[in-house]
Coordinates of C-alpha atoms and ligand atoms in Angstrom, one line a residue:
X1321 CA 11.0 50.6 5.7
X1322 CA 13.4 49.6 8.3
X1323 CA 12.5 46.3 9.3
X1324 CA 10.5 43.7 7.5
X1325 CA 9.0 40.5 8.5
X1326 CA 9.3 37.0 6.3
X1327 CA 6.3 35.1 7.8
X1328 CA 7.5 31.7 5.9
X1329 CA 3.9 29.4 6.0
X1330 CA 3.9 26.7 3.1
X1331 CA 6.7 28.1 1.2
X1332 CA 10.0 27.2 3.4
X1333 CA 12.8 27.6 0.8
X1334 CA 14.9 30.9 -0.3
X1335 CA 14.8 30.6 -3.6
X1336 CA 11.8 31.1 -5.7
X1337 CA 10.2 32.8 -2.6
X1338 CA 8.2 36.0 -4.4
X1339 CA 7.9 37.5 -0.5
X1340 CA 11.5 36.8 0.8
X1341 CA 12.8 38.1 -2.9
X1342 CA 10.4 41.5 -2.3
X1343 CA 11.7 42.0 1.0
X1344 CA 15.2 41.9 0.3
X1345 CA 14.8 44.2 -2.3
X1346 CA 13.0 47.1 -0.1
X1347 CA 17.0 47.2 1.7
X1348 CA 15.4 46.7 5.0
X1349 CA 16.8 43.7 7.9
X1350 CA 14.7 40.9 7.4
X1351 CA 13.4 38.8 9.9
X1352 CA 12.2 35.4 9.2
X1353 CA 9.5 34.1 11.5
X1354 CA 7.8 31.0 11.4
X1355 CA 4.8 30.2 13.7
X1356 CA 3.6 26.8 15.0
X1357 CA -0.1 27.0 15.7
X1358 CA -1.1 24.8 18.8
X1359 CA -5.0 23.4 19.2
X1360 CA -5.8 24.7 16.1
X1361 CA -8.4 23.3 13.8
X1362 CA -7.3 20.4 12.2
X1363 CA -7.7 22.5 8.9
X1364 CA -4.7 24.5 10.1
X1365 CA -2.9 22.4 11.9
X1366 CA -0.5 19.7 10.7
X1367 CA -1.6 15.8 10.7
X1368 CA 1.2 13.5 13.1
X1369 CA 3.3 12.6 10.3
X1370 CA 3.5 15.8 8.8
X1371 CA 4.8 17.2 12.0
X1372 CA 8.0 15.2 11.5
X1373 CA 8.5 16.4 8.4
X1374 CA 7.7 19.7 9.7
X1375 CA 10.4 19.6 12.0
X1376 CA 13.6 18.9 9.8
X1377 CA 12.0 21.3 7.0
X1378 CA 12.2 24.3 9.5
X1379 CA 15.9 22.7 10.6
X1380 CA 17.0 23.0 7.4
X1381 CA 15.5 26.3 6.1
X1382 CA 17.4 27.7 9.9
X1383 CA 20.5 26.4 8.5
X1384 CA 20.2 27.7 5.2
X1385 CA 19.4 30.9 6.4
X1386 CA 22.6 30.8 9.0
X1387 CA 24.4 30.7 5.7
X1388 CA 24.0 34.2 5.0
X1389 CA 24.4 35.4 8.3
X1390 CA 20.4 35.4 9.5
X1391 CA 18.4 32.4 10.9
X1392 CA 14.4 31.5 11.6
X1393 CA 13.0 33.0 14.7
X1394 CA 10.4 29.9 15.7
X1395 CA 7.2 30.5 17.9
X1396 CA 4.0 28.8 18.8
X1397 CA 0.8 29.2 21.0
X1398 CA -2.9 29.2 20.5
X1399 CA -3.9 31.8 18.7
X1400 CA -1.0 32.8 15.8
X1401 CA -2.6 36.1 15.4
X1402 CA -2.0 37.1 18.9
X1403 CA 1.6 35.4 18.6
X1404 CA 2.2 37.6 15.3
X1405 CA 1.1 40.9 16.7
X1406 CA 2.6 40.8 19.7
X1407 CA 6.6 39.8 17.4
X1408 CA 5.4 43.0 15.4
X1409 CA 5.7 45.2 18.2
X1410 CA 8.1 43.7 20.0
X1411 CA 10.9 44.0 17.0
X1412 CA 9.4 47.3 15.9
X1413 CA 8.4 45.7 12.4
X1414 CA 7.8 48.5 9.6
X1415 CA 6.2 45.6 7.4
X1416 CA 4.8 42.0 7.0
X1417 CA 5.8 39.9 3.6
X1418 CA 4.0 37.0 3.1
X1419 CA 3.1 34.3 0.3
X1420 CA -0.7 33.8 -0.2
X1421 CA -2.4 30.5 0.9
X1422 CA -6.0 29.9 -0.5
X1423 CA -7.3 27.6 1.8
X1424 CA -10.4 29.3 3.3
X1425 CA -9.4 28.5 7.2
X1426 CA -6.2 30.3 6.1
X1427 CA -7.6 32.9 4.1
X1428 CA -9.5 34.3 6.9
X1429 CA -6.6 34.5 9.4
X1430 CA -4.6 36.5 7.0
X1431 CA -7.4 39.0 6.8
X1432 CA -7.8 39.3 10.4
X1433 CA -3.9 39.9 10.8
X1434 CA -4.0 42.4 7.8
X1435 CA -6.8 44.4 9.6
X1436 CA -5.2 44.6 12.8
X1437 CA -1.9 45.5 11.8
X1438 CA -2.5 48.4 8.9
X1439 CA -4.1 51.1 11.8
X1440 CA -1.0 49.8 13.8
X1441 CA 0.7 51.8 10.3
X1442 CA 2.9 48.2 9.9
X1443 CA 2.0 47.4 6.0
X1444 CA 1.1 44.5 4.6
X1445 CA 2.4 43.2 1.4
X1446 CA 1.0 39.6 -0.4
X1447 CA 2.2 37.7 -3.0
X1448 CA 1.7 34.8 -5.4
X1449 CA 4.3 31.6 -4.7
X1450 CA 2.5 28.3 -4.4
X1451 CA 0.5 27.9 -7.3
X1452 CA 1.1 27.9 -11.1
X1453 CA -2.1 30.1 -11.1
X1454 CA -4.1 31.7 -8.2
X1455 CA -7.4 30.5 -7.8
X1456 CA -9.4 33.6 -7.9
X1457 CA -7.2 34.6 -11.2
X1458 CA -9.2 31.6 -13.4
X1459 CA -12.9 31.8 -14.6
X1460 CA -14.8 30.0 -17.1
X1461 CA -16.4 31.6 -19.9
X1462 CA -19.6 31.9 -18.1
X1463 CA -17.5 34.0 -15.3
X1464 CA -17.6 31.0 -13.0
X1465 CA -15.1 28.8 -11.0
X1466 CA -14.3 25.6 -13.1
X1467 CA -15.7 22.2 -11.5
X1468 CA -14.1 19.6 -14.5
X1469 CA -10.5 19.3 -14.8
X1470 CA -10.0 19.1 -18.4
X1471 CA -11.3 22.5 -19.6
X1472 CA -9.4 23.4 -16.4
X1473 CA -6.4 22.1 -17.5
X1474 CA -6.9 23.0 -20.9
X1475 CA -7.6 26.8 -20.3
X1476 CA -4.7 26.9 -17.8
X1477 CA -2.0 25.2 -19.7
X1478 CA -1.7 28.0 -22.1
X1479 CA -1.3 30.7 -19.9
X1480 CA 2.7 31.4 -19.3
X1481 CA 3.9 30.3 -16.1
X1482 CA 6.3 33.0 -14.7
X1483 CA 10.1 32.1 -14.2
X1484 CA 11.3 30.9 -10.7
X1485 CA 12.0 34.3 -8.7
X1486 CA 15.7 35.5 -8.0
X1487 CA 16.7 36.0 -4.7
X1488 CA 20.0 37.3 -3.6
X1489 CA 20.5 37.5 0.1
X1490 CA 24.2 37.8 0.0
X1491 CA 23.9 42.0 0.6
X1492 CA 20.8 41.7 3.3
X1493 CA 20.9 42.0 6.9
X1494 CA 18.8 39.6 9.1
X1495 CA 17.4 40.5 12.6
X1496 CA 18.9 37.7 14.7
X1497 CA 16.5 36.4 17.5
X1498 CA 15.9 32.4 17.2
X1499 CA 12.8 32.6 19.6
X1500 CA 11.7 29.4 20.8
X1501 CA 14.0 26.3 20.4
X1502 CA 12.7 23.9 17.6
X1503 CA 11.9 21.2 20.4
X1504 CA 10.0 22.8 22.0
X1505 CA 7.5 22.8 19.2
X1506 CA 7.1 19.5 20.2
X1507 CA 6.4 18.4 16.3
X1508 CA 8.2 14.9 16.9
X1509 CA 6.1 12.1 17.8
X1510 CA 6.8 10.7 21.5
X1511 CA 6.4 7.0 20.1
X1512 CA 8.9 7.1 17.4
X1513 CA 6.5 5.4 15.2
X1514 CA 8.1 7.5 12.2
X1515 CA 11.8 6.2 12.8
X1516 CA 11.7 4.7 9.0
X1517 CA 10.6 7.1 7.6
X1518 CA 14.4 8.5 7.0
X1519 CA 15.4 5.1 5.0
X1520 CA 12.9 6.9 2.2
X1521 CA 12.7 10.3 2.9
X1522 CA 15.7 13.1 3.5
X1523 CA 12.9 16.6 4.6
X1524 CA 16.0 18.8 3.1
X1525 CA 15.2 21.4 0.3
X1526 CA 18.9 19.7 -1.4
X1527 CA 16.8 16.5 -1.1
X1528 CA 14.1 17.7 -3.1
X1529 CA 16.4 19.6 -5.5
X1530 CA 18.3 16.2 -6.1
X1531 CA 15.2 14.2 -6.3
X1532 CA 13.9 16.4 -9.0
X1533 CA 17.0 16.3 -10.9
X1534 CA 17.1 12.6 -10.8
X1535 CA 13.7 12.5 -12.2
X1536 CA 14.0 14.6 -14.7
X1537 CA 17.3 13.0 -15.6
X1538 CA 15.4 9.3 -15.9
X1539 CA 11.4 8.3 -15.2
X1540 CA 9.7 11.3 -16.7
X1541 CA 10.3 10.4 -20.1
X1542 CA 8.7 7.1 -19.1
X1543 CA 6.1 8.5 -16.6
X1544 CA 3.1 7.7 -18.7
X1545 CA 3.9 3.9 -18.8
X1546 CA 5.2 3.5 -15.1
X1547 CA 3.4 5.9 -13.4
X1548 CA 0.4 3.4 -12.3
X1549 CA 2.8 0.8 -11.4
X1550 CA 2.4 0.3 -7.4
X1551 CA 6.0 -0.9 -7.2
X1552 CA 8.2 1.0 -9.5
X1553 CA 9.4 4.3 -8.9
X1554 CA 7.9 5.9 -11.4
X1555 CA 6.4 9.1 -10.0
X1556 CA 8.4 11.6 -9.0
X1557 CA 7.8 11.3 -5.1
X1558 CA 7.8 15.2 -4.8
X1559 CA 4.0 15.9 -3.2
X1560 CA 5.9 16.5 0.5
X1561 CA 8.3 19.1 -1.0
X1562 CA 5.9 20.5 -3.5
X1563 CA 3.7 20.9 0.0
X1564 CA 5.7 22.8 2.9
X1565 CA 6.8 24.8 -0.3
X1566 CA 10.5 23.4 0.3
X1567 CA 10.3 23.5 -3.6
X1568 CA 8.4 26.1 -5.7
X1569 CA 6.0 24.7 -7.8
X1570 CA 7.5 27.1 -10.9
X1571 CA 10.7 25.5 -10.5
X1572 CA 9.6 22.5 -10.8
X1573 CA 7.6 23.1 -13.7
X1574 CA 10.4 24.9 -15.3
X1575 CA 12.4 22.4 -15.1
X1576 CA 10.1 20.2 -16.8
X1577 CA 8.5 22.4 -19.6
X1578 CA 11.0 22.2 -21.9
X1579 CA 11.2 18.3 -22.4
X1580 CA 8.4 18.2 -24.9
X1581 CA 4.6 17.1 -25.5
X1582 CA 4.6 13.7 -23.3
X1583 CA 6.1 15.5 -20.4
X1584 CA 3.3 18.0 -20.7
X1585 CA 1.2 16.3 -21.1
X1586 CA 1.9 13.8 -18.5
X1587 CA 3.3 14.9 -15.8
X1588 CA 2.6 18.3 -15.8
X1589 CA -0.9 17.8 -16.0
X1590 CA -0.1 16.7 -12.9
X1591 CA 0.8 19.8 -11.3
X1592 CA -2.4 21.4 -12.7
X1593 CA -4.4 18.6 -10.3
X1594 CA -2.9 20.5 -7.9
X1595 CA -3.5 23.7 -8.6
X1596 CA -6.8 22.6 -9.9
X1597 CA -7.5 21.6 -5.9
X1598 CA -6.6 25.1 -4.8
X1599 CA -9.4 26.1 -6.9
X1600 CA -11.8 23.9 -5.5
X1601 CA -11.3 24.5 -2.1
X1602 CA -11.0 28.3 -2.7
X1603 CA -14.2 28.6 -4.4
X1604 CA -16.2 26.1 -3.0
X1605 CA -15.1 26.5 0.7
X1606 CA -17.9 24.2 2.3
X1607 CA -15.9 21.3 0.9
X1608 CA -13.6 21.4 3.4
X1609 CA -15.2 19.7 6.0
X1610 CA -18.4 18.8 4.1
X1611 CA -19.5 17.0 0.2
X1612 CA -18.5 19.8 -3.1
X1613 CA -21.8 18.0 -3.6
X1614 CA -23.8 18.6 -1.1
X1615 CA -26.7 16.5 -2.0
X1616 CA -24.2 13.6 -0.5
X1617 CA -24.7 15.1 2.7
X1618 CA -27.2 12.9 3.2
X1619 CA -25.4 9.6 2.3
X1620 CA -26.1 6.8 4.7
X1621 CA -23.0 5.4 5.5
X1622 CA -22.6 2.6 7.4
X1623 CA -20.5 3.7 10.8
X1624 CA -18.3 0.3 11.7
X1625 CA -15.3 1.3 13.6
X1626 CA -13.8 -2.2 13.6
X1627 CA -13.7 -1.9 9.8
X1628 CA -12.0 1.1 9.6
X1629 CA -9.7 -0.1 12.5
X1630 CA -8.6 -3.0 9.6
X1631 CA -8.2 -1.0 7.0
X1632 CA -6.0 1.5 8.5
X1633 CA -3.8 -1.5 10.1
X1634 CA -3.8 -3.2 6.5
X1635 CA -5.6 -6.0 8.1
X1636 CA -8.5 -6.8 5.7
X1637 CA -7.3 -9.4 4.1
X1638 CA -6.8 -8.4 0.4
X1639 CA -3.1 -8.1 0.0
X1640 CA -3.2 -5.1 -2.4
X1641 CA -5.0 -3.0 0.0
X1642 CA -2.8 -4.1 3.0
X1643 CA 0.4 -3.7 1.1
X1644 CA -0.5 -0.1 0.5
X1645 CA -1.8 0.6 3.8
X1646 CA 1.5 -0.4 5.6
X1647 CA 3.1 1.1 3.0
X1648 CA 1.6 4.6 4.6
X1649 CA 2.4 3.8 7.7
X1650 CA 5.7 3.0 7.1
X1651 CA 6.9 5.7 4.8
X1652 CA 4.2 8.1 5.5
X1653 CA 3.4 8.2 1.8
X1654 CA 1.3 6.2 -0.6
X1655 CA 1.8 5.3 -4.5
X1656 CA -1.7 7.5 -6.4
X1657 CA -2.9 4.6 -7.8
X1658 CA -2.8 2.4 -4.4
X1659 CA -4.8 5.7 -2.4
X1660 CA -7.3 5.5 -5.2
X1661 CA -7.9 1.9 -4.5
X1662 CA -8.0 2.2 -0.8
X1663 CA -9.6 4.6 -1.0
X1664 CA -12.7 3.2 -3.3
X1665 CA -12.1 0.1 -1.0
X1666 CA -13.3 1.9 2.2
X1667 CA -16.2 4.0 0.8
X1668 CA -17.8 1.8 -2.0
X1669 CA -17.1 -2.3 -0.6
X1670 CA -16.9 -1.1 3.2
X1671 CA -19.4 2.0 2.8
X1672 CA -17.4 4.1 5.0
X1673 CA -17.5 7.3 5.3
X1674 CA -14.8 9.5 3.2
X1675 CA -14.3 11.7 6.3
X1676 CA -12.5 8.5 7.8
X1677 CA -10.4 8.1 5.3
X1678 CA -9.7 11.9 4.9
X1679 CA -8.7 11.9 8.6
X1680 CA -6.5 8.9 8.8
X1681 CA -4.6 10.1 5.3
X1682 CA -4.3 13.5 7.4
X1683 CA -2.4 12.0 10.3
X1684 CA 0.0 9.3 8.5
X1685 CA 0.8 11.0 5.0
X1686 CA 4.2 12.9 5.1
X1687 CA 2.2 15.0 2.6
X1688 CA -0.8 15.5 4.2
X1689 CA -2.5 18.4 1.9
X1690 CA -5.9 19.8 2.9
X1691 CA -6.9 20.6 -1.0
X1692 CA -5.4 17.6 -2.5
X1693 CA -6.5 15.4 0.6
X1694 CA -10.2 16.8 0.2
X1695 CA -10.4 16.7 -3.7
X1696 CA -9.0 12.9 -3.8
X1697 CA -11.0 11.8 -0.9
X1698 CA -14.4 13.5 -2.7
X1699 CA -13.1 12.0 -6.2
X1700 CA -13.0 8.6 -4.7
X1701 CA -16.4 8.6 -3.1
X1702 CA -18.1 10.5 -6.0
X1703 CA -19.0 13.8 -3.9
X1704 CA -16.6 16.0 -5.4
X1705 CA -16.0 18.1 -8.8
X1706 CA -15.0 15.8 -11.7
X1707 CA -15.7 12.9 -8.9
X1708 CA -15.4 9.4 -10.2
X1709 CA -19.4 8.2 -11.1
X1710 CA -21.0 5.9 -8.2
X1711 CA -20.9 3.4 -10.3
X1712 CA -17.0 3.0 -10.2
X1713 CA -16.0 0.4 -8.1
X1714 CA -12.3 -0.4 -7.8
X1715 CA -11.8 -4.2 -7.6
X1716 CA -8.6 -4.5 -5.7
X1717 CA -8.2 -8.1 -7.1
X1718 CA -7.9 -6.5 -10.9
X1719 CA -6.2 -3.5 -9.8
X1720 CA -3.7 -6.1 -8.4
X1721 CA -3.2 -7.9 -11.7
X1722 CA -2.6 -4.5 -13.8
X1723 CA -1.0 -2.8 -11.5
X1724 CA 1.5 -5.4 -9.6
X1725 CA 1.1 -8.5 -11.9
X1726 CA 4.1 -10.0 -10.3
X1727 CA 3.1 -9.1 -6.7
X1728 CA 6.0 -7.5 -5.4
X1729 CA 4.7 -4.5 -4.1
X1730 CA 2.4 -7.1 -1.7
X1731 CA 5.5 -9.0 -1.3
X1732 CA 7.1 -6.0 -0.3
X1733 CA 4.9 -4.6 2.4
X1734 CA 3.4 -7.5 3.6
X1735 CA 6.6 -10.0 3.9
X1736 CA 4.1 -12.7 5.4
X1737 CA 3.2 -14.0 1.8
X1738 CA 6.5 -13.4 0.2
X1739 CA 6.4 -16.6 -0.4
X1740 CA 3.3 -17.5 -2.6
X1741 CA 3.9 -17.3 -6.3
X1742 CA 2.8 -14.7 -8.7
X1743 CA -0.2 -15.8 -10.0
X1744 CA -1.9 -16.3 -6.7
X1745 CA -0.5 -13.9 -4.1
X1746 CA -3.6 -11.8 -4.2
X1747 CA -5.8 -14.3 -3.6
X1748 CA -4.6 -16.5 -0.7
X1749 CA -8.0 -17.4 0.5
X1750 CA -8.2 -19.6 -2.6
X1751 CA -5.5 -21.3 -1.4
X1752 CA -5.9 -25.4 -0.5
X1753 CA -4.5 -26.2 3.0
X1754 CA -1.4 -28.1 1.4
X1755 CA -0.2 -24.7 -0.2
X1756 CA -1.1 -22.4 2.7
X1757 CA 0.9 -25.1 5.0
X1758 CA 3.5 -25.2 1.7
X1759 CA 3.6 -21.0 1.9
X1760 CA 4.2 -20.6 5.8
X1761 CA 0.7 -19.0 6.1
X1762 CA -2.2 -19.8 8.3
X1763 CA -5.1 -18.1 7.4
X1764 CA -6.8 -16.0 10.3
X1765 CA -3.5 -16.6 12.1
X1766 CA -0.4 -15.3 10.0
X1767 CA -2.7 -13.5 8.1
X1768 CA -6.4 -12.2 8.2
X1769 CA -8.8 -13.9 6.5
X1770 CA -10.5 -11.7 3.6
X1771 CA -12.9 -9.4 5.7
X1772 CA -16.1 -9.3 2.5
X1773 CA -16.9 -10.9 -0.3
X1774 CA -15.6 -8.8 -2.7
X1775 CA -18.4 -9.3 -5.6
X1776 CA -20.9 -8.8 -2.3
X1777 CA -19.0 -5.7 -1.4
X1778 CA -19.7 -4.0 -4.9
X1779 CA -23.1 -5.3 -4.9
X1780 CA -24.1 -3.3 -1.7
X1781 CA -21.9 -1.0 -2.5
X1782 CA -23.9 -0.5 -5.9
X1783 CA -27.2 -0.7 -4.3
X1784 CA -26.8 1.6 -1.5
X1785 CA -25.7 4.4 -4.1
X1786 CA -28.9 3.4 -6.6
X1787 CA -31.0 3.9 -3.6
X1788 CA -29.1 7.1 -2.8
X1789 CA -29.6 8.4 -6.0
X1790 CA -32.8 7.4 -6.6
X1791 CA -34.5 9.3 -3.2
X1792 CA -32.3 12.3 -4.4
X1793 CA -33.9 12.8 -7.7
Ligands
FAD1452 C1 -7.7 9.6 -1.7 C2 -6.5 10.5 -2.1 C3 -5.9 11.3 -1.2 C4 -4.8 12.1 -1.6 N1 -4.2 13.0 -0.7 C5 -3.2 13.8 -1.1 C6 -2.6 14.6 -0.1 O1 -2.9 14.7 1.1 N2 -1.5 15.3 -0.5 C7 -1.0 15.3 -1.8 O2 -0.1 16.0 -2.2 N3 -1.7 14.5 -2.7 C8 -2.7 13.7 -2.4 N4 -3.3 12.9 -3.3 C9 -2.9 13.0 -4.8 C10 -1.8 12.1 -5.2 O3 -2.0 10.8 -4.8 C11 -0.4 12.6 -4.7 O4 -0.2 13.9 -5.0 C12 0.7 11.8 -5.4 O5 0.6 10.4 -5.2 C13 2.1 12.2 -4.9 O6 3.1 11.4 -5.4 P1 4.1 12.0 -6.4 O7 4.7 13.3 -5.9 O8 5.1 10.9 -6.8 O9 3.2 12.4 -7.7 P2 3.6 12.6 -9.2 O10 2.8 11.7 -10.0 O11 5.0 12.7 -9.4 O12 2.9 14.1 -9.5 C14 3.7 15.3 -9.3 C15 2.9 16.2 -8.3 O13 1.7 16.6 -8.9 C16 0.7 16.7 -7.8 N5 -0.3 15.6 -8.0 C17 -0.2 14.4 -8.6 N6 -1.3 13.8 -8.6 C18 -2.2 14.6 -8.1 C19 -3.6 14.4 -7.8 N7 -4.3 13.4 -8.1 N8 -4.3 15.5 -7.1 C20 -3.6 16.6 -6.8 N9 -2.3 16.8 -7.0 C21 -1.6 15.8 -7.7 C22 1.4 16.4 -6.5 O14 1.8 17.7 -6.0 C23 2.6 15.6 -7.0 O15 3.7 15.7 -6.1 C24 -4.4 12.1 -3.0 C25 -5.0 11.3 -3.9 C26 -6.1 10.5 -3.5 C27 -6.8 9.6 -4.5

């Protein structure tokens, strides 16, 4: 073997990378390649804000790789299988390294590209890099994929997790060609609408590194009390690195294990939610675009685009939900406990469809992940595996008094009633004219008025899934 190809996908670091670390240990020049799939289907294809962090993740991995003397060649087009056959035999590649994805869309194309290029004699070689354990790996007793996360998590959490990889690149040799410039992938937006996202984000792999340290170093020990709290920082804000594979998911496990029970049990459970969606969406593939439950196929929801166009401006009224809408669209992520609550807000009070939701998540989360988009969006609207029972309804208003007692995550993100105390921030409808004129607001004007009832909301809400239920039986 010559010449072998890195095809970096979801996994755009150089350490802990089982395919880059195989490569350089066949002896052979490496050439990294990413490819940028154009007018693919959205199941490929990055959502808006994900593009941006697309574009300074494949930046930085270029300059890391210039470090040792190689750097990313970058292409994009319509169909990436035509676009990787045709670098094969244009750089007389001997082999293709890759890390495995388990998404089904993705699943398939590496099939395709594996059957084409083994009669071309170019071998193929796979590896596992993204999970803690590959889907197809973990059975239940009866032999079949798991569909509740508990005995999930419990079977998984006692099988070893293998160290981080070694990779030492300082001895290789790179093929140098940069292909396409990284502008002309076009992944920036043309409205800048993302400019802020920088004051919360650095897309480097360093940042990551240094944003797990400092978590492990500080709010994991308390990540069990904080982690529900909308305005603390009390998760570890590392879904968009844990998602371009910027860092390995064993690293970060690693460098977690060892701080005892809570941690395990806490936020490492976490990164079995996770992997637990790779399962999901490996073995139930329909769920991709359609209910794990299909019997909620038929659910009548109740189409009303000027709803949705509220709740994805954080215009309906209820500060909790606004807060954490503009929250997403102005750091491109959103606190777990706040997604939950939108989420609930838009299928249960507004009866919405999850696909909406799904979609709009998609384009304005920084870490936009098909699996954990699918299996949160089916949790919330009780379609999924392990889906939260119809009968849950979120109430914002109590969410609001657990989870931001003091209101400043509304005070935050929705600086128009900064002003109204505690107490009563979440409700400013119930507000008397004196204190709305006393607060700077005017209701309808400054801000929305509420857009339901919320006890009406829940009602319907309730109804419409008893009927559901009861003509499914
Ligand atoms: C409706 C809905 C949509 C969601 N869409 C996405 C998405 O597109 N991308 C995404 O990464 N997560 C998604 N999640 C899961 C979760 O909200 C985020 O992973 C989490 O908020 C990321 O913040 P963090 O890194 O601080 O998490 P932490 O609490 O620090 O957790 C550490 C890591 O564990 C994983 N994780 C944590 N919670 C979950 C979960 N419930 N499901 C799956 N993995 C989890 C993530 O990789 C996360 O980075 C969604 C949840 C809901 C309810």
């Amino acid at each position: 073997m010559k010449r072998v190809l890195v095809w970096f996908r979801r996994d755009l670091r150089l350490k802990d990378n089982p395919a880059l670390a195989a490569a350089v240990e066949t002896g052979a020049d490496i050439f990294p390649v990413y490819i940028h799939g154009v007018e693919q289907s959205s199941q490929l294809s990055e959502g808006e804000a994900s593009k941006w962090w697309l574009h300074h993740a494949l930046e930085d991995l270029d300059t890391e790789l210039k470090i040792f003397g190689g750097g990313l060649h970058l292409d994009q087009g319509k169909s990436v299988e035509d676009i990787l056959l045709g670098i094969v035999g244009e750089f007389d590649i001997d082999a293709v390294f890759w890390n495995r994805r388990y998404q089904p869309h993705a699943i398939k194309l590496d099939g395709a590209i594996k059957k084409q290029l083994q009669p071309r004699g170019v071998e193929v070689y796979s590896f596992h890099g993204g999970v803690l354990n590959e889907p197809h790996a973990i059975k239940n007793k009866s032999g079949k994929p798991y569909q509740v996360f508990t005995p999930y998590w419990k079977f998984c959490r006692d099988i070893p997790v293998g160290d981080p990889c070694k990779v030492n690149l300082s001895g290789s040799t790179f093929i140098k060609s940069c292909g396409l410039m990284l502008e002309k992938l076009q992944l920036l937006p043309k409205i800048n609408w993302c400019a802020n996202f920088h004051e919360t984000w650095t897309p480097s792999r360093q940042a990551g590194l240094d944003r797990l340290a400092n978590f492990a170093s500080g709010a994991v020990t308390e990540y069990e009390d904080n982690r529900d709290m909308l305005v603390l920082d009390g998760t570890s804000m590392l879904s968009p690195y844990l998602h371009f594979g910027q860092l390995g998911v064993r690293e970060v496990y690693h460098r977690l294990v060892a701080m005892g029970e809570a941690v395990n049990n806490g936020y490492l459970r976490q990164l079995y939610w996770r992997d637990f969606a790779h399962h999901l969406i490996y073995h139930f593939p329909h769920s991709v675009t359609r209910p794990l439950r299909s019997e909620y196929e038929q659910f009548p929801w109740a189409h009303d685009e000027d709803k949705i166009e509220r709740w994805r401006r954080g215009q309906t009224g209820f500060p909790v939900i606004d807060a954490a809408m503009r929250q997403l669209w102005e750091t491109g992520w959103m606190h777990n406990r706040a997604r939950m609550v939108v989420g609930s807000f838009l299928v249960k009070h507004l009866l919405q469809n999850w696909v909406g939701g799904a979609d709009w998540f998609w384009n304005t989360l920084v870490d936009a992940d098909l699996p954990n988009n699918i299996m949160g969006w089916q949790w919330v609207s009780g379609c999924g595996a392990d889906a939260a029972p119809y009968f849950r309804v979120f109430n914002p208003l109590r969410q609001a008094e657990r989870f931001d007692s003091n209101g400043d995550y509304v005070r935050r993100y929705v600086p128009e009633l900064a002003g109204i105390p505690d107490g009563r921030i979440n409700e400013p409808w119930s507000l008397t004219p004196i204190e709305l004129e006393c607060y700077g607001i005017k209701l309808g004007v400054t801000y929305p008025e509420r857009m339901i009832d919320i006890n009406e909301g829940r009602d319907g809400a309730l109804a419409a899934y008893q009927k559901f239920k009861a003509s499914v039986v």
